[in-house]
Amino acid sequence: MNPKSLTQQIKTVSIWKRGDKRAPHKPLLLLLALARVARGEQRLTPFEVLYSELEDLLINFGPQRKSYHPEYPFWRLQNDGNFWEIPEREKAIAARGTRVRKGDVPKNVLVEVKANAGFCLEAHQVLQQNQGLLFQIATYLLEEQFPPSMHEDIFAAIGMPRAYKRLGDLINNDFRSTMLRIYERRCCVCGFDGKLGNATVGLEAAHVKWRKAEGPDAPENGLLLCNFHHKMFDRGVMGITLGHQITVSQHLHGGERVKELILQFSGKRYHPPQNGFPRIAEEYIKWHSEEVFRFPARHF
Ligand SMILES: [Zn+2]
């Protein structure tokens, strides 16, 4: 297997299959596996280890769901090319019997047959010998699935060594300057309007519906937020309602500073755009509420 073919196979792993619903299972499992190679660990990892690591990632970085099913990508990646191997495959298929629908193997069977998985031997060698390629693929997977404000956190969570090259500035400059202008260079939540000399500092253009989910670079899909509130918004700690109020997740805990920095804004309206510019469109607010925000909301 040559590096190009491996990259191609991983890039075409089927994701975003259900319209604009987030489905980061396979990319996150691949990222976990890539980090293992980068750390020089054994090629194959027991199902139960990957299951619990992937479940944590899905809970922390995936959309909120009733159940997460980390066993699906563990099994299904086999169908995305010839880079993913489960040596216990035949055993698992035999043990599965006719109890479940074709194409998947339930968690208990994977545990029962002591299944392992990892990159196949050739793919593993390509990645081991080519750390640059490994980081390039990992970065690609992140960029396809998550906004830039989350990249460092996810790399840290999967245990990716910090030797990777600095992630590029992915912010679209036109979108950013539009947001700065229509929101008058201050955070829509807290009003932060810091300047260093003449230059705005610590303010970012935020997409309500992520670009990864085909949210447009348009005023009706944007907010201007300080770095901190941008992070809280992308992580689903904060959301916005159809009535243009700020809402905060009940899952957020902390002390006095949490009150000062976030909770005090709950239930308040965020700063509107300058006259003549549209407010955020309903469809993008709904997407963020369903796919990003950590329900339930606090009520004050
Ligand atoms: Zn702010």
Short mmCIF file of C-alpha atoms and ligand atoms in Angstrom, two decimals:
data_model
loop_
_atom_site.label_atom_id
_atom_site.label_comp_id
_atom_site.label_asym_id
_atom_site.label_seq_id
_atom_site.Cartn_x
_atom_site.Cartn_y
_atom_site.Cartn_z
CA MET A 1 0.00 0.00 0.00
CA ASN A 2 1.43 3.38 -0.92
CA PRO A 3 0.86 6.55 1.11
CA LYS A 4 -1.36 8.08 -1.55
CA SER A 5 -3.74 5.16 -1.64
CA LEU A 6 -3.99 5.07 2.15
CA THR A 7 -4.76 8.80 2.28
CA GLN A 8 -7.39 8.39 -0.43
CA GLN A 9 -9.07 5.51 1.36
CA ILE A 10 -9.24 7.34 4.66
CA LYS A 11 -10.46 10.54 3.04
CA THR A 12 -13.33 8.72 1.39
CA VAL A 13 -14.51 7.03 4.56
CA SER A 14 -18.22 7.59 4.49
CA ILE A 15 -19.24 10.37 6.84
CA TRP A 16 -21.96 13.00 6.98
CA LYS A 17 -24.31 10.51 5.46
CA ARG A 18 -27.49 11.73 7.07
CA GLY A 19 -27.85 15.21 5.62
CA ASP A 20 -26.56 17.78 8.07
CA LYS A 21 -26.65 15.52 11.14
CA ARG A 22 -23.26 15.08 12.73
CA ALA A 23 -21.84 11.57 12.58
CA PRO A 24 -18.28 11.78 13.86
CA HIS A 25 -17.96 8.12 14.90
CA LYS A 26 -15.58 6.91 12.22
CA PRO A 27 -13.37 10.01 12.13
CA LEU A 28 -12.99 9.94 15.92
CA LEU A 29 -12.13 6.25 15.94
CA LEU A 30 -9.58 6.84 13.18
CA LEU A 31 -8.11 9.72 15.17
CA LEU A 32 -7.77 7.46 18.22
CA ALA A 33 -6.04 4.83 16.10
CA LEU A 34 -3.72 7.40 14.49
CA ALA A 35 -2.71 8.75 17.90
CA ARG A 36 -1.83 5.21 18.97
CA VAL A 37 0.44 4.80 15.98
CA ALA A 38 2.00 8.21 16.67
CA ARG A 39 2.75 7.12 20.24
CA GLY A 40 4.39 3.92 19.02
CA GLU A 41 1.86 1.56 20.57
CA GLN A 42 0.93 -1.94 19.43
CA ARG A 43 -0.83 -2.22 16.11
CA LEU A 44 -3.97 -3.90 17.43
CA THR A 45 -6.05 -2.68 20.35
CA PRO A 46 -8.72 -4.64 22.25
CA PHE A 47 -12.32 -3.72 21.44
CA GLU A 48 -13.11 -2.82 25.03
CA VAL A 49 -10.29 -0.26 25.18
CA LEU A 50 -11.29 1.45 21.94
CA TYR A 51 -14.95 1.25 22.94
CA SER A 52 -14.50 3.18 26.15
CA GLU A 53 -12.10 5.73 24.65
CA LEU A 54 -14.41 6.37 21.71
CA GLU A 55 -17.45 6.63 23.94
CA ASP A 56 -15.71 9.34 25.97
CA LEU A 57 -14.85 11.26 22.81
CA LEU A 58 -18.40 11.00 21.49
CA ILE A 59 -19.83 12.21 24.78
CA ASN A 60 -17.42 15.13 24.92
CA PHE A 61 -17.18 16.17 21.30
CA GLY A 62 -20.03 14.50 19.45
CA PRO A 63 -23.64 15.58 19.21
CA GLN A 64 -25.75 14.69 22.22
CA ARG A 65 -27.51 11.37 21.65
CA LYS A 66 -29.45 8.89 23.76
CA SER A 67 -26.84 6.21 23.06
CA TYR A 68 -23.52 6.32 21.25
CA HIS A 69 -22.74 2.86 19.85
CA PRO A 70 -18.96 2.97 19.59
CA GLU A 71 -19.13 -0.62 18.31
CA TYR A 72 -20.53 0.52 14.95
CA PRO A 73 -17.43 2.25 13.56
CA PHE A 74 -15.19 -0.42 15.14
CA TRP A 75 -16.85 -2.96 12.84
CA ARG A 76 -17.91 -0.81 9.88
CA LEU A 77 -14.49 0.67 9.10
CA GLN A 78 -13.66 -2.70 7.57
CA ASN A 79 -15.98 -1.81 4.71
CA ASP A 80 -14.28 1.47 3.87
CA GLY A 81 -11.27 0.02 2.10
CA ASN A 82 -8.55 -2.38 3.10
CA PHE A 83 -6.78 -0.42 5.82
CA TRP A 84 -8.73 -1.59 8.90
CA GLU A 85 -8.32 -5.06 10.32
CA ILE A 86 -10.16 -7.16 12.87
CA PRO A 87 -8.32 -10.50 13.08
CA GLU A 88 -11.29 -12.03 14.92
CA ARG A 89 -13.66 -11.09 12.11
CA GLU A 90 -14.70 -14.62 11.09
CA LYS A 91 -15.09 -15.68 14.68
CA ALA A 92 -17.32 -12.69 15.36
CA ILE A 93 -19.47 -13.36 12.30
CA ALA A 94 -19.91 -16.98 13.38
CA ALA A 95 -20.77 -15.97 16.93
CA ARG A 96 -23.20 -13.33 15.75
CA GLY A 97 -25.39 -15.98 14.17
CA THR A 98 -28.70 -14.74 12.91
CA ARG A 99 -29.63 -12.70 15.94
CA VAL A 100 -29.00 -9.30 14.42
CA ARG A 101 -29.30 -7.55 11.12
CA LYS A 102 -26.53 -8.05 8.61
CA GLY A 103 -23.58 -5.72 8.58
CA ASP A 104 -23.12 -5.17 12.31
CA VAL A 105 -21.89 -7.20 15.21
CA PRO A 106 -23.25 -6.40 18.65
CA LYS A 107 -21.08 -5.26 21.49
CA ASN A 108 -21.47 -8.43 23.54
CA VAL A 109 -20.26 -10.60 20.64
CA LEU A 110 -17.18 -8.43 20.13
CA VAL A 111 -16.42 -8.78 23.82
CA GLU A 112 -17.10 -12.52 23.75
CA VAL A 113 -14.66 -13.20 20.89
CA LYS A 114 -12.10 -10.80 22.38
CA ALA A 115 -11.98 -8.76 19.20
CA ASN A 116 -9.08 -6.40 18.43
CA ALA A 117 -8.75 -3.82 15.71
CA GLY A 118 -6.23 -1.49 14.16
CA PHE A 119 -4.70 -0.48 10.88
CA CYS A 120 -3.75 -3.47 8.74
CA LEU A 121 -0.07 -4.33 8.64
CA GLU A 122 0.76 -2.43 5.45
CA ALA A 123 -1.17 0.69 6.42
CA HIS A 124 0.42 0.61 9.86
CA GLN A 125 3.89 0.51 8.33
CA VAL A 126 3.12 3.41 6.00
CA LEU A 127 1.95 5.50 8.95
CA GLN A 128 4.86 4.52 11.20
CA GLN A 129 7.38 5.46 8.55
CA ASN A 130 5.71 8.67 7.65
CA GLN A 131 4.70 10.78 10.64
CA GLY A 132 4.10 13.80 8.40
CA LEU A 133 1.46 11.86 6.52
CA LEU A 134 -0.07 10.66 9.78
CA PHE A 135 -0.50 14.21 11.07
CA GLN A 136 -1.78 15.37 7.72
CA ILE A 137 -4.51 12.73 7.76
CA ALA A 138 -5.37 13.48 11.38
CA THR A 139 -5.64 17.19 10.62
CA TYR A 140 -7.82 16.45 7.61
CA LEU A 141 -10.23 14.39 9.72
CA LEU A 142 -10.45 17.15 12.31
CA GLU A 143 -11.03 19.88 9.77
CA GLU A 144 -13.77 17.89 8.06
CA GLN A 145 -15.69 17.37 11.27
CA PHE A 146 -14.98 20.10 13.79
CA PRO A 147 -14.53 23.86 13.90
CA PRO A 148 -11.00 25.14 14.55
CA SER A 149 -11.76 26.13 18.14
CA MET A 150 -12.06 22.43 19.04
CA HIS A 151 -8.99 21.02 17.27
CA GLU A 152 -6.49 21.44 20.08
CA ASP A 153 -8.88 19.98 22.64
CA ILE A 154 -9.51 16.90 20.53
CA PHE A 155 -5.82 16.35 19.82
CA ALA A 156 -5.23 16.53 23.57
CA ALA A 157 -8.11 14.14 24.31
CA ILE A 158 -6.87 11.47 21.91
CA GLY A 159 -3.32 11.80 23.23
CA MET A 160 -1.79 12.97 19.97
CA PRO A 161 1.85 13.92 20.56
CA ARG A 162 2.31 17.65 20.29
CA ALA A 163 4.88 17.43 17.52
CA TYR A 164 2.28 18.10 14.86
CA LYS A 165 2.65 21.19 12.85
CA ARG A 166 0.65 24.26 13.76
CA LEU A 167 -2.85 24.08 12.42
CA GLY A 168 -3.51 26.63 9.76
CA ASP A 169 -5.69 29.62 10.32
CA LEU A 170 -8.93 28.37 8.95
CA ILE A 171 -10.95 31.45 9.55
CA ASN A 172 -12.41 32.85 6.44
CA ASN A 173 -11.21 36.44 6.39
CA ASP A 174 -14.17 37.93 4.53
CA PHE A 175 -16.63 36.38 6.91
CA ARG A 176 -14.59 37.59 9.84
CA SER A 177 -14.43 41.17 8.69
CA THR A 178 -18.17 41.20 7.96
CA MET A 179 -18.93 39.94 11.45
CA LEU A 180 -16.58 42.50 13.00
CA ARG A 181 -18.36 45.25 11.16
CA ILE A 182 -21.97 44.30 11.73
CA TYR A 183 -21.48 43.51 15.40
CA GLU A 184 -19.41 46.66 15.98
CA ARG A 185 -16.26 44.87 17.14
CA ARG A 186 -17.59 43.52 20.39
CA CYS A 187 -18.59 40.10 21.72
CA CYS A 188 -22.32 39.50 21.20
CA VAL A 189 -22.51 37.89 24.63
CA CYS A 190 -20.33 39.88 27.01
CA GLY A 191 -19.54 43.03 25.03
CA PHE A 192 -15.77 42.44 25.16
CA ASP A 193 -14.23 44.95 22.74
CA GLY A 194 -10.49 44.73 23.39
CA LYS A 195 -8.04 46.45 21.08
CA LEU A 196 -4.29 46.23 20.89
CA GLY A 197 -3.34 49.53 19.36
CA ASN A 198 -5.83 49.81 16.55
CA ALA A 199 -6.27 46.10 16.07
CA THR A 200 -9.14 44.13 17.50
CA VAL A 201 -7.90 41.37 19.78
CA GLY A 202 -9.59 38.26 21.13
CA LEU A 203 -12.66 38.44 18.90
CA GLU A 204 -13.70 35.74 16.46
CA ALA A 205 -16.38 35.22 13.85
CA ALA A 206 -18.46 32.22 14.86
CA HIS A 207 -20.63 30.10 12.60
CA VAL A 208 -23.91 29.11 14.24
CA LYS A 209 -24.33 26.17 11.85
CA TRP A 210 -20.80 24.88 11.33
CA ARG A 211 -19.15 25.05 7.95
CA LYS A 212 -18.54 21.31 8.30
CA ALA A 213 -22.32 20.91 8.19
CA GLU A 214 -22.61 23.25 5.24
CA GLY A 215 -23.48 26.32 7.24
CA PRO A 216 -22.83 29.34 5.01
CA ASP A 217 -20.43 32.25 5.53
CA ALA A 218 -23.40 34.59 5.81
CA PRO A 219 -24.46 37.27 8.30
CA GLU A 220 -27.61 35.29 9.17
CA ASN A 221 -25.36 32.39 10.23
CA GLY A 222 -22.79 34.38 12.18
CA LEU A 223 -22.02 35.87 15.55
CA LEU A 224 -19.05 37.81 16.79
CA LEU A 225 -17.75 36.29 19.99
CA CYS A 226 -14.75 36.70 22.24
CA ASN A 227 -12.43 33.66 22.27
CA PHE A 228 -13.93 32.38 25.46
CA HIS A 229 -17.58 32.64 24.50
CA HIS A 230 -16.77 31.24 21.07
CA LYS A 231 -15.34 28.15 22.72
CA MET A 232 -18.36 27.84 25.03
CA PHE A 233 -20.70 28.20 22.06
CA ASP A 234 -18.93 25.58 19.92
CA ARG A 235 -18.77 23.14 22.84
CA GLY A 236 -22.51 23.47 23.47
CA VAL A 237 -22.14 25.06 26.90
CA MET A 238 -24.01 28.07 25.55
CA GLY A 239 -26.70 28.29 22.93
CA ILE A 240 -29.21 30.72 21.56
CA THR A 241 -32.98 30.52 21.43
CA LEU A 242 -35.37 31.39 18.64
CA GLY A 243 -36.22 34.47 20.70
CA HIS A 244 -32.51 35.53 20.38
CA GLN A 245 -31.73 34.93 24.01
CA ILE A 246 -28.60 33.33 25.37
CA THR A 247 -29.14 29.96 26.99
CA VAL A 248 -26.78 27.92 29.16
CA SER A 249 -26.60 24.17 29.61
CA GLN A 250 -27.64 22.60 32.89
CA HIS A 251 -24.58 20.37 32.57
CA LEU A 252 -22.28 23.30 33.30
CA HIS A 253 -20.91 23.38 36.83
CA GLY A 254 -18.39 25.55 38.59
CA GLY A 255 -17.82 28.33 41.05
CA GLU A 256 -18.23 32.09 41.20
CA ARG A 257 -16.26 32.79 38.02
CA VAL A 258 -18.56 30.53 36.04
CA LYS A 259 -21.44 32.71 37.18
CA GLU A 260 -19.60 35.86 36.21
CA LEU A 261 -18.40 34.65 32.85
CA ILE A 262 -21.39 32.65 31.66
CA LEU A 263 -24.39 32.12 33.91
CA GLN A 264 -25.16 35.81 34.33
CA PHE A 265 -25.91 36.00 30.59
CA SER A 266 -28.44 33.18 30.61
CA GLY A 267 -31.86 34.41 29.56
CA LYS A 268 -30.50 37.74 28.30
CA ARG A 269 -30.62 38.77 24.67
CA TYR A 270 -27.34 38.77 22.79
CA HIS A 271 -26.30 42.03 21.13
CA PRO A 272 -28.18 42.46 17.86
CA PRO A 273 -26.42 43.33 14.60
CA GLN A 274 -26.28 46.92 13.41
CA ASN A 275 -29.44 48.23 11.78
CA GLY A 276 -29.97 46.90 8.30
CA PHE A 277 -28.28 43.53 8.90
CA PRO A 278 -30.23 40.31 9.39
CA ARG A 279 -30.48 38.49 12.68
CA ILE A 280 -29.51 34.84 12.85
CA ALA A 281 -31.87 32.70 10.82
CA GLU A 282 -34.15 30.22 12.55
CA GLU A 283 -32.81 27.18 10.67
CA TYR A 284 -29.26 27.78 11.94
CA ILE A 285 -30.40 28.35 15.51
CA LYS A 286 -32.34 25.09 15.33
CA TRP A 287 -29.33 23.22 13.97
CA HIS A 288 -27.12 24.49 16.77
CA SER A 289 -29.75 23.59 19.40
CA GLU A 290 -30.13 20.06 18.09
CA GLU A 291 -26.58 19.21 17.09
CA VAL A 292 -24.33 21.17 19.44
CA PHE A 293 -26.07 22.55 22.50
CA ARG A 294 -25.97 20.32 25.59
CA PHE A 295 -29.56 19.97 26.66
CA PRO A 296 -31.28 20.59 28.97
CA ALA A 297 -31.14 24.35 29.25
CA ARG A 298 -31.25 26.20 32.54
CA HIS A 299 -34.33 28.26 33.18
CA PHE A 300 -34.23 31.46 35.10
ZN ZN B 1 -17.60 37.28 25.34
#
